[in-house]
Short mmCIF file of C-alpha atoms in Angstrom, two decimals:
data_model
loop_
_atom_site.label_atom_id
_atom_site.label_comp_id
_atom_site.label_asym_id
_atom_site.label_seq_id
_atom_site.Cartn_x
_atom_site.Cartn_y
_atom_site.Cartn_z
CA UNK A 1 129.74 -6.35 31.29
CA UNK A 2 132.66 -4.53 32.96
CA UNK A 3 131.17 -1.17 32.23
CA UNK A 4 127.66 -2.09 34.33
CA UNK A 5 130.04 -3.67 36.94
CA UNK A 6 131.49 -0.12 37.13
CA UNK A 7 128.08 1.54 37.47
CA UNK A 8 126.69 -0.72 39.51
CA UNK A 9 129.82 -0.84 42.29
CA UNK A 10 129.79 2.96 41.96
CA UNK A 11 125.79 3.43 42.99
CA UNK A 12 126.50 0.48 45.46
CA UNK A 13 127.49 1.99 49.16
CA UNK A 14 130.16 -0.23 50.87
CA UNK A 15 129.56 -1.95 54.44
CA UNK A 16 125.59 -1.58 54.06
CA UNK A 17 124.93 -4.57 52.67
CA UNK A 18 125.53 -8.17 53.80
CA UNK A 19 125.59 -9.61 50.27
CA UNK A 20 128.36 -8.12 48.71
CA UNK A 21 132.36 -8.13 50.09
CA UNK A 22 133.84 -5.24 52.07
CA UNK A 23 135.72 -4.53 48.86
CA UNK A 24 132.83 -3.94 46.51
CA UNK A 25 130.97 -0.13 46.74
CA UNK A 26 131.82 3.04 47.27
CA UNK A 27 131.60 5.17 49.84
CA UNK A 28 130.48 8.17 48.77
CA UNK A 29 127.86 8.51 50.74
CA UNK A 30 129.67 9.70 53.84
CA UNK A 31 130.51 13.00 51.89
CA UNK A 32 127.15 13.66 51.01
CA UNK A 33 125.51 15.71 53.93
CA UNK A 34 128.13 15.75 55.86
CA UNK A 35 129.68 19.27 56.96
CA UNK A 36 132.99 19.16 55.00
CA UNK A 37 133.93 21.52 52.92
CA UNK A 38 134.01 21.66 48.90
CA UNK A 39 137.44 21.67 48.59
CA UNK A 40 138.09 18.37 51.01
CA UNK A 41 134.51 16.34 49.38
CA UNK A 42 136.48 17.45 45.89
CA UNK A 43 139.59 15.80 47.22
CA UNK A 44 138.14 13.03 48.84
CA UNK A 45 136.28 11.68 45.94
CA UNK A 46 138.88 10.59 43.00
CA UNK A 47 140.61 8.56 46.19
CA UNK A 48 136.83 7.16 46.82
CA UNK A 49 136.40 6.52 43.29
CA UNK A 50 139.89 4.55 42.70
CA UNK A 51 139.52 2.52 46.08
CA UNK A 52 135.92 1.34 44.81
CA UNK A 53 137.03 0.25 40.89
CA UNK A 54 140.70 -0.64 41.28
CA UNK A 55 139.11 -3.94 42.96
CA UNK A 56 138.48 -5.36 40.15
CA UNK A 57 141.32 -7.23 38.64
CA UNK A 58 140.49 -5.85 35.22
CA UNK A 59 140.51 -2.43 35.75
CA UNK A 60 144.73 -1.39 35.88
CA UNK A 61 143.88 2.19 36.42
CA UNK A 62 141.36 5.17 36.81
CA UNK A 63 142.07 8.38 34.81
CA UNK A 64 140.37 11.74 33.76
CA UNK A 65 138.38 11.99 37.05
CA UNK A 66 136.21 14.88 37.36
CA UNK A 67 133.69 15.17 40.56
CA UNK A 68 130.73 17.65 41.20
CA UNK A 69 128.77 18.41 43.40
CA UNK A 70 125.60 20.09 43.25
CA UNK A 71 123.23 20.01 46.55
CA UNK A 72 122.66 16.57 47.58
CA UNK A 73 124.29 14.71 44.26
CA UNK A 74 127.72 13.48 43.58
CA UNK A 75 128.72 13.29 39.74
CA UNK A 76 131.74 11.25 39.18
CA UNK A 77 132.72 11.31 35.21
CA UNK A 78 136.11 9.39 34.59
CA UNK A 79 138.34 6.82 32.48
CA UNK A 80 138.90 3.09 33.34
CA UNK A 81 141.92 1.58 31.56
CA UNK A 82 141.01 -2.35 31.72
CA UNK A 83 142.26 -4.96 29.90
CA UNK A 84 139.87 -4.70 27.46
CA UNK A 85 140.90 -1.22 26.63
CA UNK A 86 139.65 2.37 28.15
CA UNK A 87 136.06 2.84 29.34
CA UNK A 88 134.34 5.81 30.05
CA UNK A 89 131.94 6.08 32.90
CA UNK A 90 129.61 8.61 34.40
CA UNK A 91 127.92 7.81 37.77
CA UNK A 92 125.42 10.31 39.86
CA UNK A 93 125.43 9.42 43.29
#
């Protein structure tokens, strides 16, 4: 269950919708298109990524981020250490 919660609050863009919390989504979509350049979307995204999973009170930390970028998608491979134990995730945005 945690690891859809994962894939479903990376894929989910904060603010947009009324249903869910401020808290819950990520907001990756304001990189994508936008005229930065790779080297700030590169370091933008692992602070993206732990602001959108560290919300949930069973995930302690995010580790072994790696981003890409490759025209318009985001791929955002990492580590969650949860309670549970570590889970891997991989998320194209």
């Amino acid at each position: 269950a945690l690891k859809v919660w994962i894939w479903r609050a990376l894929r989910t863009p904060r603010f947009k919708y009324e249903i869910y919390t401020w808290a819950y989504g990520s907001e990756f979509e304001s990189l994508l298109g936008q005229a930065y350049n790779d080297s700030v979307k590169t370091a933008e995204a692992p602070r993206y990524l732990r602001e959108c999973l560290l919300v949930n009170p069973y995930i302690k930390q995010v580790k072994d981020i790696s981003v890409s970028f490759e025209a318009a998608r985001l791929t955002v491979k990492g580590t969650a250490v949860t309670i549970y134990g570590e889970v891997d995730f991989n998320a194209i945005v």
